[in-house]
PDB file of C-alpha atoms in Angstrom:
ATOM      1  CA  ALA A1112      29.288 -27.328-116.260  1.00 36.00           C
ATOM      2  CA  GLN A1113      25.878 -27.504-117.904  1.00 42.00           C
ATOM      3  CA  SER A1114      24.424 -24.239-119.161  1.00 44.00           C
ATOM      4  CA  LYS A1115      21.345 -23.181-117.253  1.00 53.00           C
ATOM      5  CA  SER A1116      18.221 -21.855-118.871  1.00 62.00           C
ATOM      6  CA  PRO A1117      17.838 -18.072-118.406  1.00 79.00           C
ATOM      7  CA  LEU A1118      14.553 -18.952-116.670  1.00 87.00           C
ATOM      8  CA  VAL A1119      16.390 -20.832-113.924  1.00 90.00           C
ATOM      9  CA  GLN A1120      17.580 -18.626-111.088  1.00 90.00           C
ATOM     10  CA  LEU A1121      18.683 -21.496-108.830  1.00 90.00           C
ATOM     11  CA  GLU A1122      18.701 -25.267-108.863  1.00 91.00           C
ATOM     12  CA  THR A1123      19.708 -27.313-105.843  1.00 91.00           C
ATOM     13  CA  PHE A1124      18.892 -30.360-103.734  1.00 91.00           C
ATOM     14  CA  GLY A1125      17.230 -30.649-100.347  1.00 86.00           C
ATOM     15  CA  SER A1126      20.469 -32.125 -98.976  1.00 83.00           C
ATOM     16  CA  VAL A1127      22.016 -28.665 -99.438  1.00 83.00           C
ATOM     17  CA  TYR A1128      19.077 -26.281 -99.002  1.00 80.00           C
ATOM     18  CA  ARG A1129      17.444 -25.808 -95.591  1.00 73.00           C
ATOM     19  CA  SER A1130      14.216 -24.126 -94.555  1.00 71.00           C
ATOM     20  CA  ILE A1131      14.270 -21.372 -91.953  1.00 69.00           C
ATOM     21  CA  SER A1132      12.624 -23.608 -89.311  1.00 70.00           C
ATOM     22  CA  THR A1133      14.707 -24.911 -86.402  1.00 70.00           C
ATOM     23  CA  ARG A1134      15.419 -28.627 -86.305  1.00 70.00           C
ATOM     24  CA  THR A1135      17.142 -31.243 -84.181  1.00 73.00           C
ATOM     25  CA  LEU A1136      20.444 -32.844 -85.107  1.00 76.00           C
ATOM     26  CA  THR A1137      18.570 -36.031 -86.034  1.00 75.00           C
ATOM     27  CA  ARG A1138      16.306 -34.130 -88.445  1.00 75.00           C
ATOM     28  CA  ASP A1139      19.332 -32.376 -89.934  1.00 78.00           C
ATOM     29  CA  ASN A1140      21.026 -35.741 -90.486  1.00 78.00           C
ATOM     30  CA  VAL A1141      17.869 -37.099 -92.126  1.00 78.00           C
ATOM     31  CA  LEU A1142      17.791 -34.138 -94.500  1.00 81.00           C
ATOM     32  CA  GLN A1143      21.485 -34.558 -95.294  1.00 80.00           C
ATOM     33  CA  ILE A1144      20.686 -37.991 -96.735  1.00 81.00           C
ATOM     34  CA  LYS A1145      17.009 -37.985 -97.701  1.00 83.00           C
ATOM     35  CA  GLY A1146      17.178 -34.399 -98.946  1.00 84.00           C
ATOM     36  CA  LYS A1147      18.912 -35.758-102.045  1.00 88.00           C
ATOM     37  CA  SER A1148      15.456 -36.908-103.159  1.00 89.00           C
ATOM     38  CA  ILE A1149      14.210 -33.276-103.271  1.00 91.00           C
ATOM     39  CA  PHE A1150      15.076 -31.196-106.341  1.00 93.00           C
ATOM     40  CA  ILE A1151      14.418 -27.461-106.200  1.00 94.00           C
ATOM     41  CA  MET A1152      14.253 -25.035-109.115  1.00 93.00           C
ATOM     42  CA  LYS A1153      13.628 -21.342-108.574  1.00 93.00           C
ATOM     43  CA  LEU A1154      12.450 -19.715-111.779  1.00 92.00           C
ATOM     44  CA  GLN A1155      12.620 -16.096-112.950  1.00 92.00           C
ATOM     45  CA  GLY A1156      11.494 -13.848-115.800  1.00 89.00           C
ATOM     46  CA  PHE A1157       8.524 -14.196-118.144  1.00 88.00           C
ATOM     47  CA  LEU A1158       7.170 -17.624-119.067  1.00 84.00           C
ATOM     48  CA  SER A1159       5.853 -17.612-122.598  1.00 85.00           C
ATOM     49  CA  PHE A1160       4.881 -20.739-124.527  1.00 85.00           C
ATOM     50  CA  SER A1161       8.297 -21.126-126.214  1.00 87.00           C
ATOM     51  CA  SER A1162      10.319 -20.501-123.034  1.00 89.00           C
ATOM     52  CA  ALA A1163       8.050 -22.817-121.022  1.00 87.00           C
ATOM     53  CA  VAL A1164       8.343 -25.589-123.647  1.00 88.00           C
ATOM     54  CA  GLU A1165      12.129 -25.201-123.775  1.00 90.00           C
ATOM     55  CA  PHE A1166      12.317 -25.261-119.977  1.00 89.00           C
ATOM     56  CA  SER A1167       9.972 -28.285-119.734  1.00 89.00           C
ATOM     57  CA  GLU A1168      11.972 -30.328-122.252  1.00 90.00           C
ATOM     58  CA  SER A1169      15.230 -29.455-120.513  1.00 90.00           C
ATOM     59  CA  LEU A1170      13.779 -30.311-117.081  1.00 90.00           C
ATOM     60  CA  LEU A1171      12.388 -33.686-118.180  1.00 90.00           C
ATOM     61  CA  GLN A1172      15.747 -34.611-119.715  1.00 90.00           C
ATOM     62  CA  LYS A1173      17.595 -33.499-116.564  1.00 90.00           C
ATOM     63  CA  LEU A1174      15.279 -35.545-114.309  1.00 90.00           C
ATOM     64  CA  ASP A1175      15.647 -38.633-116.504  1.00 89.00           C
ATOM     65  CA  THR A1176      19.447 -38.292-116.389  1.00 89.00           C
ATOM     66  CA  MET A1177      19.569 -37.709-112.636  1.00 88.00           C
ATOM     67  CA  ASN A1178      17.283 -40.654-111.903  1.00 85.00           C
ATOM     68  CA  THR A1179      19.433 -42.890-114.108  1.00 86.00           C
ATOM     69  CA  GLU A1180      22.800 -41.816-112.688  1.00 84.00           C
ATOM     70  CA  ARG A1181      21.987 -41.350-108.972  1.00 81.00           C
ATOM     71  CA  THR A1182      21.324 -44.000-106.320  1.00 79.00           C
ATOM     72  CA  ILE A1183      18.707 -41.785-104.612  1.00 81.00           C
ATOM     73  CA  LYS A1184      15.916 -40.957-107.073  1.00 86.00           C
ATOM     74  CA  ILE A1185      14.143 -37.597-107.185  1.00 89.00           C
ATOM     75  CA  GLN A1186      10.833 -37.945-105.341  1.00 90.00           C
ATOM     76  CA  GLN A1187       9.811 -34.326-104.742  1.00 92.00           C
ATOM     77  CA  LEU A1188      10.228 -31.645-107.411  1.00 93.00           C
ATOM     78  CA  ILE A1189       9.641 -28.046-106.317  1.00 94.00           C
ATOM     79  CA  LEU A1190       9.206 -25.333-108.937  1.00 93.00           C
ATOM     80  CA  ASP A1191       9.231 -21.914-107.286  1.00 93.00           C
ATOM     81  CA  PHE A1192       7.579 -19.117-109.304  1.00 90.00           C
ATOM     82  CA  THR A1193       8.230 -16.290-106.799  1.00 88.00           C
ATOM     83  CA  SER A1194      10.547 -14.414-109.206  1.00 89.00           C
ATOM     84  CA  VAL A1195       8.501 -15.139-112.348  1.00 87.00           C
ATOM     85  CA  THR A1196       7.246 -11.787-113.653  1.00 84.00           C
ATOM     86  CA  GLY A1197       4.505 -13.141-115.889  1.00 82.00           C
ATOM     87  CA  LEU A1198       2.958 -16.227-117.394  1.00 80.00           C
ATOM     88  CA  ASP A1199       0.739 -16.174-120.453  1.00 80.00           C
ATOM     89  CA  THR A1200      -2.044 -18.612-121.327  1.00 80.00           C
ATOM     90  CA  SER A1201       0.152 -20.659-123.643  1.00 82.00           C
ATOM     91  CA  GLY A1202       2.871 -20.765-120.957  1.00 82.00           C
ATOM     92  CA  VAL A1203       0.365 -22.280-118.538  1.00 82.00           C
ATOM     93  CA  LEU A1204      -0.575 -24.841-121.205  1.00 83.00           C
ATOM     94  CA  ALA A1205       3.091 -25.787-121.665  1.00 85.00           C
ATOM     95  CA  LEU A1206       3.518 -26.173-117.899  1.00 84.00           C
ATOM     96  CA  THR A1207       0.428 -28.356-117.512  1.00 82.00           C
ATOM     97  CA  ASN A1208       1.659 -30.505-120.419  1.00 85.00           C
ATOM     98  CA  MET A1209       4.936 -30.885-118.509  1.00 87.00           C
ATOM     99  CA  VAL A1210       3.000 -31.920-115.376  1.00 86.00           C
ATOM    100  CA  ASN A1211       1.186 -34.569-117.423  1.00 84.00           C
ATOM    101  CA  ASP A1212       4.489 -35.827-118.888  1.00 86.00           C
ATOM    102  CA  CYS A1213       6.077 -36.038-115.417  1.00 85.00           C
ATOM    103  CA  HIS A1214       3.063 -37.935-114.078  1.00 83.00           C
ATOM    104  CA  GLU A1215       2.804 -40.377-116.972  1.00 83.00           C
ATOM    105  CA  ARG A1216       6.462 -41.454-116.942  1.00 80.00           C
ATOM    106  CA  PRO A1217       6.490 -41.245-113.740  1.00 78.00           C
ATOM    107  CA  ILE A1218       9.627 -39.203-113.033  1.00 81.00           C
ATOM    108  CA  VAL A1219       8.856 -37.913-109.522  1.00 88.00           C
ATOM    109  CA  GLN A1220       6.340 -38.852-106.819  1.00 89.00           C
ATOM    110  CA  HIS A1221       5.098 -35.285-106.255  1.00 90.00           C
ATOM    111  CA  LEU A1222       5.390 -31.999-108.109  1.00 89.00           C
ATOM    112  CA  HIS A1223       5.034 -28.747-106.156  1.00 91.00           C
ATOM    113  CA  PHE A1224       4.287 -25.300-107.626  1.00 89.00           C
ATOM    114  CA  THR A1225       5.045 -22.469-105.196  1.00 90.00           C
ATOM    115  CA  GLY A1226       5.016 -18.680-105.098  1.00 86.00           C
ATOM    116  CA  LEU A1227       2.891 -17.810-108.105  1.00 77.00           C
ATOM    117  CA  ASN A1228       2.963 -14.026-108.649  1.00 63.00           C
ATOM    118  CA  PRO A1229       0.003 -12.380-106.840  1.00 57.00           C
ATOM    119  CA  MET A1230      -0.838 -10.300-109.942  1.00 50.00           C
ATOM    120  CA  THR A1231      -1.366 -13.383-112.086  1.00 55.00           C
ATOM    121  CA  GLU A1232      -1.938 -15.960-109.383  1.00 55.00           C
ATOM    122  CA  ARG A1233      -5.739 -16.270-109.498  1.00 56.00           C
ATOM    123  CA  PHE A1234      -5.807 -16.455-113.306  1.00 58.00           C
ATOM    124  CA  THR A1235      -2.872 -18.885-113.372  1.00 63.00           C
ATOM    125  CA  ILE A1236      -4.150 -21.115-110.594  1.00 65.00           C
ATOM    126  CA  ASP A1237      -7.610 -21.289-112.177  1.00 68.00           C
ATOM    127  CA  GLN A1238      -6.036 -22.281-115.497  1.00 69.00           C
ATOM    128  CA  ILE A1239      -3.727 -24.836-113.918  1.00 72.00           C
ATOM    129  CA  LYS A1240      -6.591 -26.244-111.853  1.00 68.00           C
ATOM    130  CA  GLY A1241      -8.685 -26.547-114.990  1.00 69.00           C
ATOM    131  CA  GLN A1242      -6.013 -28.150-117.158  1.00 67.00           C
ATOM    132  CA  ALA A1243      -4.335 -30.328-114.507  1.00 69.00           C
ATOM    133  CA  ALA A1244      -7.413 -31.169-112.434  1.00 71.00           C
ATOM    134  CA  ASP A1245      -6.711 -34.913-112.394  1.00 76.00           C
ATOM    135  CA  ASP A1246      -3.119 -34.378-111.256  1.00 73.00           C
ATOM    136  CA  ILE A1247      -4.231 -32.055-108.457  1.00 76.00           C
ATOM    137  CA  GLU A1248      -7.063 -34.340-107.366  1.00 74.00           C
ATOM    138  CA  SER A1249      -4.722 -37.338-107.180  1.00 76.00           C
ATOM    139  CA  GLY A1250      -2.267 -35.340-105.038  1.00 81.00           C
ATOM    140  CA  TYR A1251       0.477 -35.502-107.664  1.00 84.00           C
ATOM    141  CA  LEU A1252       0.550 -31.739-108.302  1.00 84.00           C
ATOM    142  CA  ILE A1253       0.420 -29.652-105.125  1.00 85.00           C
ATOM    143  CA  LEU A1254      -0.039 -25.869-105.219  1.00 83.00           C
ATOM    144  CA  HIS A1255       1.450 -23.890-102.300  1.00 86.00           C
ATOM    145  CA  ASP A1256       1.130 -20.220-101.373  1.00 84.00           C
ATOM    146  CA  ASN A1257       4.856 -19.741-100.905  1.00 87.00           C
ATOM    147  CA  PHE A1258       8.121 -21.604-101.189  1.00 90.00           C
ATOM    148  CA  HIS A1259       9.059 -21.654 -97.487  1.00 89.00           C
ATOM    149  CA  GLN A1260       5.686 -23.071 -96.452  1.00 87.00           C
ATOM    150  CA  ALA A1261       6.010 -25.832 -99.059  1.00 89.00           C
ATOM    151  CA  TYR A1262       9.606 -26.648 -98.229  1.00 88.00           C
ATOM    152  CA  THR A1263       8.999 -26.761 -94.479  1.00 86.00           C
ATOM    153  CA  GLU A1264       6.077 -29.188 -95.034  1.00 88.00           C
ATOM    154  CA  ILE A1265       8.206 -31.419 -97.272  1.00 87.00           C
ATOM    155  CA  GLU A1266      11.081 -31.436 -94.761  1.00 85.00           C
ATOM    156  CA  SER A1267       8.675 -32.433 -91.973  1.00 83.00           C
ATOM    157  CA  GLU A1268       7.133 -35.171 -94.102  1.00 84.00           C
ATOM    158  CA  ILE A1269      10.553 -36.641 -94.894  1.00 82.00           C
ATOM    159  CA  CYS A1270      11.729 -36.515 -91.267  1.00 79.00           C
ATOM    160  CA  MET A1271       8.526 -37.849 -89.688  1.00 77.00           C
ATOM    161  CA  PRO A1272       9.185 -41.610 -89.977  1.00 73.00           C
ATOM    162  CA  TYR A1273      12.706 -41.407 -88.552  1.00 66.00           C
ATOM    163  CA  THR A1274      13.740 -42.373 -85.054  1.00 59.00           C
ATOM    164  CA  ARG A1275      17.256 -41.698 -83.784  1.00 62.00           C
ATOM    165  CA  LYS A1276      18.092 -45.389 -84.098  1.00 64.00           C
ATOM    166  CA  LYS A1277      16.885 -45.652 -87.687  1.00 70.00           C
ATOM    167  CA  MET A1278      18.707 -42.455 -88.602  1.00 65.00           C
ATOM    168  CA  ALA A1279      21.964 -43.634 -87.008  1.00 71.00           C
ATOM    169  CA  ALA A1280      21.814 -46.807 -89.122  1.00 75.00           C
ATOM    170  CA  GLU A1281      21.276 -44.831 -92.328  1.00 71.00           C
ATOM    171  CA  VAL A1282      24.053 -42.354 -91.482  1.00 72.00           C
ATOM    172  CA  GLU A1283      26.403 -45.293 -90.890  1.00 78.00           C
ATOM    173  CA  GLU A1284      25.388 -46.822 -94.264  1.00 79.00           C
ATOM    174  CA  GLU A1285      26.014 -43.502 -96.025  1.00 76.00           C
ATOM    175  CA  GLU A1286      29.425 -43.086 -94.348  1.00 80.00           C
ATOM    176  CA  GLN A1287      30.346 -46.669 -95.286  1.00 84.00           C
ATOM    177  CA  ARG A1288      29.359 -45.990 -98.904  1.00 80.00           C
ATOM    178  CA  ARG A1289      31.545 -42.837 -98.927  1.00 79.00           C
ATOM    179  CA  ARG A1290      34.498 -44.740 -97.407  1.00 86.00           C
ATOM    180  CA  GLU A1291      34.183 -47.413-100.092  1.00 85.00           C
ATOM    181  CA  GLN A1292      34.029 -44.787-102.862  1.00 81.00           C
ATOM    182  CA  TYR A1293      37.064 -43.029-101.396  1.00 81.00           C
ATOM    183  CA  SER A1294      38.999 -46.311-101.117  1.00 84.00           C
ATOM    184  CA  ALA A1295      38.126 -47.239-104.689  1.00 81.00           C
ATOM    185  CA  GLY A1296      39.253 -43.803-105.920  1.00 73.00           C
ATOM    186  CA  THR A1297      42.497 -43.931-103.895  1.00 70.00           C
ATOM    187  CA  SER A1298      43.282 -47.456-105.126  1.00 68.00           C
ATOM    188  CA  ALA A1299      42.689 -46.447-108.742  1.00 65.00           C
ATOM    189  CA  ALA A1300      44.908 -43.358-108.348  1.00 63.00           C
ATOM    190  CA  ALA A1301      47.687 -45.404-106.696  1.00 62.00           C
ATOM    191  CA  GLY A1302      47.507 -48.010-109.462  1.00 61.00           C
ATOM    192  CA  GLY A1303      47.816 -45.268-112.074  1.00 59.00           C
ATOM    193  CA  ASN A1304      50.869 -43.809-110.291  1.00 57.00           C
ATOM    194  CA  ARG A1305      52.634 -47.174-110.177  1.00 55.00           C
ATOM    195  CA  ARG A1306      52.132 -47.646-113.902  1.00 52.00           C
ATOM    196  CA  GLY A1307      53.387 -44.109-114.603  1.00 51.00           C
TER     197      GLY A1307
END
């Protein structure tokens, strides 16, 4: 298992995490598959320049690796700051540099910042808006009041284009892919047993 940064409270995918809103079976099936394109990181503690730089470098490397190794690329990255206790000026600079790096590569289609601490929110948002103005204006970086609002919007956006028929076809494709992976794994294991 990879060691997590002490700043990272939770990391998961949208295929696992669900918002508190009710949804139909079709929407749930969509999220089971398309949710793999959403990567969520809930952060905690104090973000200084050094911790923010360390986190940013680790995150960029993780995203590069995931997008290389996975068939479904990360399209939406959500960074939740609800449990972050503080963020200094240099920490904001490190984060906006990370936003620029993500946008230039490009690693993800959209980056979402949620749940900035109310005590530092106005100062932080003003700084982020000043330093990442182009990214915000282009719609690449999206600032949300809270995590659940952001996640519910993203879920709805992902589910919107899907009809039951289209979803059924994608579920069948995903099940076929799993069957093929299982068969390949079983065949390899059986071959190994025969040789042993």
